[in-house]
Short mmCIF file of C-alpha atoms and ligand atoms in Angstrom, two decimals:
data_model
loop_
_atom_site.label_atom_id
_atom_site.label_comp_id
_atom_site.label_asym_id
_atom_site.label_seq_id
_atom_site.Cartn_x
_atom_site.Cartn_y
_atom_site.Cartn_z
CA MET A 1 -0.03 -0.01 -0.04
CA VAL A 2 1.16 3.53 -0.82
CA PRO A 3 1.83 5.35 2.49
CA PHE A 4 1.03 8.64 1.19
CA LEU A 5 0.56 10.48 -2.12
CA ARG A 6 2.12 13.72 -3.04
CA ILE A 7 0.87 16.37 -5.52
CA LEU A 8 2.08 19.58 -6.97
CA GLY A 9 -0.95 22.03 -7.29
CA ILE A 10 -1.24 25.04 -9.73
CA GLU A 11 -3.83 27.68 -9.41
CA THR A 12 -4.20 30.54 -12.14
CA SER A 13 -8.08 30.98 -12.47
CA CYS A 14 -8.32 34.54 -11.20
CA ASP A 15 -5.84 37.14 -9.94
CA GLU A 16 -3.80 34.94 -7.78
CA THR A 17 -0.69 32.93 -9.18
CA ALA A 18 -0.17 30.07 -6.81
CA ALA A 19 1.72 26.58 -6.60
CA ALA A 20 1.86 24.27 -3.65
CA VAL A 21 3.04 20.77 -2.72
CA VAL A 22 0.65 18.68 -0.55
CA GLU A 23 0.86 15.11 0.75
CA ARG A 24 -2.06 12.93 1.85
CA ASP A 25 -1.59 9.62 3.68
CA ALA A 26 -3.75 6.45 3.60
CA GLU A 27 -6.03 7.62 6.46
CA GLY A 28 -6.59 11.06 4.83
CA HIS A 29 -4.23 13.06 6.97
CA SER A 30 -2.51 15.89 4.96
CA ARG A 31 0.73 17.77 5.18
CA ILE A 32 1.32 21.04 3.43
CA LEU A 33 4.95 20.93 2.18
CA SER A 34 4.77 24.43 0.55
CA ASP A 35 2.21 26.99 -0.40
CA VAL A 36 3.37 29.85 -2.54
CA VAL A 37 0.79 32.56 -3.62
CA LEU A 38 1.58 35.77 -5.59
CA SER A 39 -1.38 38.17 -5.51
CA GLN A 40 -1.85 40.50 -8.48
CA LEU A 41 -3.70 43.05 -6.47
CA ASP A 42 -1.46 45.97 -7.21
CA GLU A 43 -1.62 45.37 -10.93
CA HIS A 44 -5.52 45.55 -10.87
CA SER A 45 -6.42 48.05 -8.09
CA ALA A 46 -5.81 51.00 -10.43
CA TYR A 47 -8.85 49.71 -12.54
CA GLY A 48 -11.05 48.88 -9.68
CA GLY A 49 -11.31 45.21 -10.50
CA VAL A 50 -9.54 42.35 -12.16
CA VAL A 51 -8.56 43.05 -15.81
CA PRO A 52 -8.42 39.61 -17.61
CA GLU A 53 -5.56 40.34 -20.05
CA ILE A 54 -3.41 41.65 -17.33
CA ALA A 55 -4.13 38.79 -15.24
CA ALA A 56 -3.17 36.32 -17.87
CA ARG A 57 0.07 38.21 -18.63
CA ALA A 58 0.94 38.20 -15.05
CA HIS A 59 0.23 34.44 -14.52
CA VAL A 60 2.58 33.70 -17.61
CA GLU A 61 5.49 35.87 -16.07
CA ALA A 62 5.33 34.41 -12.67
CA LEU A 63 4.15 30.82 -12.89
CA ASP A 64 7.47 29.02 -13.60
CA GLU A 65 9.23 30.54 -10.89
CA LEU A 66 6.45 29.94 -8.45
CA ILE A 67 6.45 26.34 -9.18
CA GLU A 68 10.15 26.14 -8.83
CA ALA A 69 9.94 27.97 -5.44
CA ALA A 70 7.07 25.71 -4.16
CA LEU A 71 9.19 22.49 -5.05
CA LYS A 72 12.25 24.08 -3.53
CA ARG A 73 10.30 24.98 -0.23
CA ALA A 74 8.98 21.53 -0.11
CA ASN A 75 12.48 20.07 -0.53
CA VAL A 76 11.27 17.83 -3.34
CA SER A 77 11.90 17.47 -7.03
CA LEU A 78 9.44 16.57 -9.79
CA ALA A 79 10.49 12.95 -9.57
CA ASP A 80 9.26 12.97 -5.91
CA VAL A 81 5.67 14.10 -6.82
CA ASP A 82 2.97 11.48 -7.81
CA ALA A 83 0.91 13.71 -9.91
CA ILE A 84 0.19 17.24 -11.09
CA ALA A 85 -3.17 18.99 -10.21
CA ALA A 86 -3.98 22.30 -12.16
CA THR A 87 -7.14 24.34 -11.94
CA SER A 88 -9.10 23.99 -15.17
CA GLY A 89 -12.22 26.05 -14.40
CA PRO A 90 -14.37 27.90 -13.69
CA GLY A 91 -12.46 31.34 -14.07
CA LEU A 92 -10.95 33.82 -16.46
CA ILE A 93 -10.00 31.73 -19.62
CA GLY A 94 -6.55 33.27 -20.14
CA GLY A 95 -5.43 32.49 -16.78
CA LEU A 96 -6.74 28.90 -16.89
CA LEU A 97 -4.95 28.31 -20.13
CA VAL A 98 -1.73 29.23 -18.71
CA GLY A 99 -2.08 27.11 -15.49
CA LEU A 100 -3.57 24.13 -17.33
CA MET A 101 -1.11 24.31 -20.26
CA THR A 102 1.85 24.48 -17.77
CA GLY A 103 0.29 21.58 -15.79
CA LYS A 104 0.21 19.46 -19.02
CA ALA A 105 3.60 20.27 -20.00
CA ILE A 106 4.99 19.22 -16.53
CA ALA A 107 2.99 16.06 -16.56
CA LYS A 108 4.12 15.03 -20.06
CA ALA A 109 7.77 15.97 -19.29
CA ALA A 110 7.88 14.18 -16.11
CA GLY A 111 5.77 11.35 -16.93
CA LYS A 112 3.14 12.08 -14.20
CA PRO A 113 -0.71 11.91 -14.20
CA LEU A 114 -2.56 15.10 -14.58
CA TYR A 115 -5.76 16.06 -12.65
CA ALA A 116 -7.68 18.96 -14.01
CA VAL A 117 -9.37 20.44 -11.03
CA ASN A 118 -12.52 22.34 -10.57
CA HIS A 119 -11.74 25.45 -8.50
CA LEU A 120 -14.88 25.34 -6.53
CA GLU A 121 -14.33 21.65 -5.67
CA GLY A 122 -10.85 23.02 -4.13
CA HIS A 123 -12.95 25.39 -2.10
CA ALA A 124 -15.45 22.73 -1.22
CA LEU A 125 -12.95 20.20 0.04
CA THR A 126 -10.57 22.39 2.01
CA ALA A 127 -12.12 21.69 5.28
CA ARG A 128 -11.35 18.14 5.07
CA LEU A 129 -7.68 19.01 4.63
CA THR A 130 -7.68 21.52 7.56
CA ASP A 131 -10.37 19.90 9.96
CA GLY A 132 -10.51 16.40 8.84
CA LEU A 133 -14.24 16.72 8.22
CA SER A 134 -16.39 13.84 7.07
CA PHE A 135 -19.17 13.92 4.38
CA PRO A 136 -21.90 15.27 4.26
CA TYR A 137 -21.58 18.94 5.19
CA LEU A 138 -22.80 22.31 3.94
CA MET A 139 -20.56 24.81 2.45
CA LEU A 140 -21.04 28.59 1.93
CA LEU A 141 -18.77 30.02 -0.85
CA VAL A 142 -18.65 33.75 -0.57
CA SER A 143 -16.21 35.40 -2.92
CA GLY A 144 -15.82 38.08 -5.49
CA GLY A 145 -17.52 35.87 -8.12
CA HIS A 146 -19.65 33.42 -6.20
CA THR A 147 -22.11 33.18 -3.61
CA GLN A 148 -23.35 29.55 -3.23
CA LEU A 149 -24.62 27.27 -0.57
CA ILE A 150 -23.66 23.75 -1.47
CA LEU A 151 -24.30 20.39 0.02
CA VAL A 152 -21.08 18.44 -0.17
CA ARG A 153 -22.04 14.76 -0.07
CA GLY A 154 -18.53 13.34 -1.34
CA VAL A 155 -15.73 13.94 -3.65
CA GLY A 156 -17.29 14.96 -6.95
CA ASP A 157 -20.90 14.74 -5.47
CA TYR A 158 -22.30 18.31 -4.90
CA GLU A 159 -25.84 19.64 -4.81
CA ARG A 160 -26.20 23.45 -5.16
CA TRP A 161 -28.97 24.62 -2.67
CA GLY A 162 -28.69 28.30 -3.25
CA THR A 163 -26.92 30.84 -5.38
CA THR A 164 -26.97 34.52 -6.13
CA ILE A 165 -29.51 35.64 -8.82
CA ASP A 166 -27.47 38.74 -9.47
CA ASP A 167 -24.29 40.11 -7.70
CA ALA A 168 -21.93 37.82 -5.73
CA LEU A 169 -21.43 39.12 -2.25
CA GLY A 170 -17.88 40.06 -2.70
CA GLU A 171 -18.99 42.04 -5.71
CA ALA A 172 -21.75 43.99 -3.55
CA PHE A 173 -18.97 44.88 -1.14
CA ASP A 174 -16.59 46.02 -4.01
CA LYS A 175 -19.42 48.15 -5.78
CA THR A 176 -20.54 49.59 -2.63
CA ALA A 177 -17.02 50.56 -1.72
CA LYS A 178 -16.52 52.05 -5.25
CA LEU A 179 -19.74 54.21 -4.92
CA LEU A 180 -18.58 55.43 -1.48
CA GLY A 181 -15.10 56.37 -2.82
CA LEU A 182 -13.31 53.59 -0.80
CA PRO A 183 -10.45 51.60 -2.22
CA TYR A 184 -10.40 48.25 -4.06
CA PRO A 185 -10.96 45.58 -2.96
CA GLY A 186 -14.06 46.94 -1.09
CA GLY A 187 -14.70 44.16 1.43
CA PRO A 188 -11.86 45.17 4.00
CA ALA A 189 -12.35 48.85 3.32
CA VAL A 190 -16.13 48.59 4.04
CA GLU A 191 -15.38 46.49 7.15
CA ARG A 192 -13.03 48.86 8.44
CA MET A 193 -15.42 51.80 7.99
CA ALA A 194 -18.41 50.01 9.54
CA ARG A 195 -16.50 49.56 12.91
CA ASP A 196 -17.20 53.34 13.62
CA GLY A 197 -20.66 53.53 11.99
CA ASN A 198 -24.12 53.30 13.37
CA ALA A 199 -25.86 50.19 11.81
CA GLY A 200 -29.18 51.43 12.81
CA ARG A 201 -29.09 54.67 10.82
CA PHE A 202 -30.29 53.11 7.43
CA ASP A 203 -32.77 50.41 7.03
CA PHE A 204 -31.38 48.76 3.80
CA PRO A 205 -33.45 45.99 1.95
CA ARG A 206 -32.85 42.30 2.74
CA PRO A 207 -33.83 40.69 -0.48
CA LEU A 208 -35.50 37.15 -0.55
CA VAL A 209 -35.72 37.09 3.26
CA GLY A 210 -38.66 34.98 4.30
CA GLU A 211 -38.75 32.88 0.99
CA THR A 212 -38.28 29.20 1.21
CA ARG A 213 -35.87 28.87 -1.72
CA LEU A 214 -32.32 29.44 -0.55
CA ASP A 215 -31.00 31.75 -3.19
CA PHE A 216 -29.48 35.22 -2.72
CA SER A 217 -29.77 38.67 -4.27
CA PHE A 218 -27.57 41.68 -3.62
CA SER A 219 -27.99 44.17 -6.32
CA GLY A 220 -31.12 45.79 -4.88
CA LEU A 221 -28.93 46.49 -1.70
CA LYS A 222 -26.31 48.01 -3.66
CA THR A 223 -29.04 50.49 -5.33
CA ALA A 224 -30.49 51.28 -1.95
CA VAL A 225 -26.89 52.20 -0.82
CA ARG A 226 -26.51 54.38 -3.80
CA GLN A 227 -29.82 56.17 -3.39
CA ALA A 228 -29.05 56.82 0.35
CA ALA A 229 -25.59 58.22 -0.52
CA GLN A 230 -27.09 60.47 -3.19
CA GLU A 231 -29.92 61.79 -0.82
CA ILE A 232 -27.28 63.02 1.76
CA ALA A 233 -24.38 63.87 -0.27
CA PRO A 234 -21.77 65.26 0.15
CA LEU A 235 -20.80 62.50 2.48
CA SER A 236 -18.93 62.99 5.68
CA ASP A 237 -16.73 60.25 6.85
CA GLN A 238 -19.41 59.62 9.60
CA ASP A 239 -22.12 59.24 6.88
CA VAL A 240 -19.79 56.75 5.07
CA ALA A 241 -19.18 54.80 8.23
CA ASP A 242 -22.94 54.63 8.92
CA ILE A 243 -23.68 53.40 5.43
CA CYS A 244 -20.99 50.67 5.62
CA ALA A 245 -22.32 49.55 8.93
CA SER A 246 -26.02 49.50 7.86
CA PHE A 247 -24.92 47.76 4.78
CA GLN A 248 -23.18 45.04 6.79
CA ARG A 249 -26.08 44.70 9.04
CA ALA A 250 -28.38 44.17 6.09
CA ILE A 251 -26.27 41.40 4.80
CA SER A 252 -25.85 39.67 8.25
CA ARG A 253 -29.59 39.71 8.54
CA THR A 254 -30.03 38.19 4.95
CA LEU A 255 -27.49 35.42 5.66
CA LYS A 256 -29.03 34.68 9.01
CA ASP A 257 -32.49 34.07 7.29
CA ARG A 258 -31.00 32.30 4.08
CA ILE A 259 -28.29 30.23 5.89
CA GLY A 260 -30.70 29.53 8.62
CA ARG A 261 -33.13 27.95 6.44
CA GLY A 262 -30.18 25.88 4.83
CA LEU A 263 -29.34 24.48 8.22
CA GLN A 264 -32.78 23.42 8.87
CA ARG A 265 -32.98 21.73 5.53
CA PHE A 266 -29.84 20.00 6.20
CA LYS A 267 -31.29 18.73 9.48
CA ALA A 268 -34.43 17.54 7.78
CA GLU A 269 -33.02 16.04 4.69
CA LEU A 270 -29.90 14.50 6.40
CA PRO A 271 -30.96 13.40 9.80
CA ALA A 272 -29.07 10.20 10.18
CA THR A 273 -25.70 11.20 8.98
CA GLY A 274 -24.24 10.93 12.50
CA GLY A 275 -22.01 13.41 14.31
CA THR A 276 -22.38 16.93 14.76
CA PRO A 277 -23.61 18.48 11.20
CA ALA A 278 -21.09 21.21 9.97
CA LEU A 279 -21.29 24.44 8.12
CA VAL A 280 -18.03 25.54 6.19
CA VAL A 281 -17.50 29.04 4.97
CA ALA A 282 -14.88 29.72 2.20
CA GLY A 283 -13.98 32.60 -0.09
CA GLY A 284 -12.52 36.10 0.52
CA VAL A 285 -15.68 37.52 2.17
CA ALA A 286 -15.17 34.85 4.84
CA ALA A 287 -12.56 37.34 6.26
CA ASN A 288 -15.33 39.55 7.46
CA LEU A 289 -15.59 39.48 11.34
CA GLU A 290 -19.25 40.41 11.53
CA LEU A 291 -20.16 37.78 8.89
CA ARG A 292 -18.17 35.00 10.91
CA ALA A 293 -19.92 36.13 14.10
CA THR A 294 -23.32 35.85 12.46
CA LEU A 295 -22.60 32.49 11.03
CA GLN A 296 -21.02 31.17 14.27
CA GLY A 297 -24.01 32.40 16.32
CA LEU A 298 -26.42 30.65 13.68
CA CYS A 299 -24.38 27.37 14.02
CA ASP A 300 -24.49 27.49 17.67
CA LYS A 301 -28.19 28.09 17.74
CA ASN A 302 -28.97 25.11 15.37
CA GLY A 303 -26.37 22.66 16.78
CA PHE A 304 -23.94 22.84 13.89
CA ARG A 305 -20.22 22.97 13.93
CA PHE A 306 -18.99 26.10 12.27
CA ILE A 307 -15.74 25.59 10.34
CA ALA A 308 -13.71 28.61 8.69
CA PRO A 309 -10.43 27.41 7.46
CA PRO A 310 -7.53 29.79 7.99
CA LEU A 311 -8.01 32.85 5.68
CA SER A 312 -4.99 31.90 3.46
CA LEU A 313 -6.86 28.68 2.69
CA CYS A 314 -10.27 30.34 2.34
CA THR A 315 -9.01 32.65 -0.55
CA ASP A 316 -7.55 31.34 -3.78
CA ASN A 317 -4.46 29.08 -3.20
CA ALA A 318 -2.89 26.13 -4.81
CA VAL A 319 -3.01 23.99 -1.71
CA MET A 320 -6.83 23.35 -2.20
CA ILE A 321 -6.10 22.50 -5.78
CA ALA A 322 -3.46 19.93 -4.82
CA TRP A 323 -5.83 18.67 -2.15
CA ALA A 324 -8.69 18.19 -4.45
CA GLY A 325 -6.39 16.37 -6.80
CA LEU A 326 -5.23 14.04 -3.87
CA GLU A 327 -8.93 13.24 -2.84
CA ARG A 328 -9.60 12.21 -6.48
CA MET A 329 -6.54 10.12 -6.58
CA ALA A 330 -7.07 8.61 -3.33
CA ILE A 331 -10.55 7.06 -4.22
CA GLY A 332 -9.15 5.71 -7.58
CA ILE A 333 -10.53 8.43 -9.87
CA ALA A 334 -8.65 8.32 -13.16
CA PRO A 335 -6.32 11.20 -14.10
CA ASP A 336 -7.49 13.40 -17.07
CA PRO A 337 -6.21 12.92 -20.62
CA LEU A 338 -3.62 15.62 -21.73
CA ASP A 339 -6.03 17.08 -24.14
CA VAL A 340 -8.39 18.14 -21.57
CA GLN A 341 -9.75 21.74 -22.01
CA PRO A 342 -10.09 24.61 -19.66
CA ARG A 343 -13.75 25.63 -18.77
CA SER A 344 -14.51 29.13 -17.96
CA ARG A 345 -17.92 28.09 -16.83
CA TRP A 346 -18.04 24.82 -14.65
CA PRO A 347 -20.64 24.54 -12.10
CA LEU A 348 -20.06 21.91 -9.28
CA ASP A 349 -23.69 20.91 -9.53
CA ALA A 350 -24.33 20.07 -13.22
CA ASN A 351 -27.89 19.54 -12.65
CA ALA A 352 -28.45 22.91 -11.00
CA GLU A 353 -30.72 25.34 -12.80
CA ARG A 354 -28.86 28.45 -14.29
CA LEU A 355 -30.17 31.58 -12.63
CA ILE A 356 -30.43 34.99 -14.18
CA GLY A 357 -27.20 36.87 -13.86
CA PHE A 358 -25.39 34.05 -12.17
CA GLY A 359 -21.73 34.01 -13.05
CA LYS A 360 -22.00 36.93 -15.33
CA ARG A 361 -18.63 38.24 -14.37
CA GLY A 362 -16.87 35.31 -15.84
CA ALA A 363 -17.71 32.92 -12.81
CA LYS A 364 -14.72 34.14 -10.93
CA ALA A 365 -14.49 32.18 -7.75
O1 LIG B 502 -12.10 34.66 -2.70
P1 LIG B 502 -11.41 35.98 -3.02
O2 LIG B 502 -10.07 36.42 -2.46
O3 LIG B 502 -11.11 36.12 -4.76
C1 LIG B 502 -12.10 35.90 -5.65
O4 LIG B 502 -13.13 36.41 -5.66
O5 LIG B 502 -11.61 35.04 -6.49
O6 LIG B 502 -12.42 37.06 -2.70
C2 LIG B 502 -12.35 38.42 -2.93
C3 LIG B 502 -13.58 39.23 -2.47
C4 LIG B 502 -13.64 40.66 -2.88
O7 LIG B 502 -14.84 40.87 -3.51
C5 LIG B 502 -13.36 41.34 -1.53
O8 LIG B 502 -13.93 42.64 -1.51
C6 LIG B 502 -13.98 40.44 -0.59
O9 LIG B 502 -13.60 39.13 -1.00
N1 LIG B 502 -13.45 40.57 0.83
C7 LIG B 502 -14.23 40.88 1.87
C8 LIG B 502 -13.49 41.09 2.87
N2 LIG B 502 -12.06 40.80 2.49
C9 LIG B 502 -12.23 40.42 1.26
N3 LIG B 502 -15.50 41.17 1.95
C10 LIG B 502 -15.99 41.54 3.15
N4 LIG B 502 -15.22 41.89 4.10
C11 LIG B 502 -13.92 41.36 4.23
N5 LIG B 502 -13.17 41.67 5.24
ZN1 LIG B 503 -11.89 31.05 -5.26
#
């Protein structure tokens, strides 16, 4: 029996270039041997968002060196890895091409199998690496491109319970920040301002609250913020702080309703799974402390474990890609052929209905 498997992971789907080496033993225990991430934030911030051409070029320039650095930090050579895992979707097609072609070239040259990994599967399985979580569990993915509540039943076995019908949550933070004159990325700036604000000053809408479907909608909230800002312009720092605090409160209340219903559904539909049920959060918005506190409170109330992996593993990274490859390899899923193509759109749950506006920003995760 092979004592452990070791994979080199490559991630280039959006604005982070990343490479990592990860091991998994026969019992499912993991060891991160290296985790190298180069953020392109500075290159995109002047434009207030990710520019696909700039991203693709930056991946080309950085990836080879990052892979070398990841191998060196892990103190291994290509001969010592069992497989290569590269993100092949969803995401920006230019970046995906760079990462997947590089993965293919290395796999071919080194004679190693290739796993073409779904980036969302990387997010979905991370809690098994960090916390040894067993299936099934619920995952809330809240990033700049996605807001999804997913039932994770097993490797490759996902059911989407909710998604946004318009803006992703991170996108709502970014757009709100922009219209308030705060820097990109907007999430951290809005959270910082909200600390000194009066969350009770504005009563912003909480779309879909009370509905039994588990979807999300954030574009109306952004519009309400714009209208409130226009009515009281010019804005003082206190006005901005009050808007940010009220905006975050509306989001917290929305999530409380939506996710609360999700937890109830989990308990009703999967009552006999044994152990304490768990909710996992992933994606850049998971950095938000108010949101974390809301989810923690909700889990406590409903008897769920709340799992928030360390932030570096919640945001885009190559450890999760290597891990998703390892999980597939460990249960005997065959590697991908070298002519596998990148997919800018690649939902985890192929049966889920496509909702209006969903993924319109290139399905950035
Ligand atoms: O997962 P991520 O790093 O990248 C992708 O979307 O691929 O998520 C980035 C998003 C941005 O929209 C950013 O504004 C948001 O996460 N974000 C936050 C916070 N930190 C980052 N949103 C709210 N509060 C934060 N503290
Ligand atoms: Zn992501």
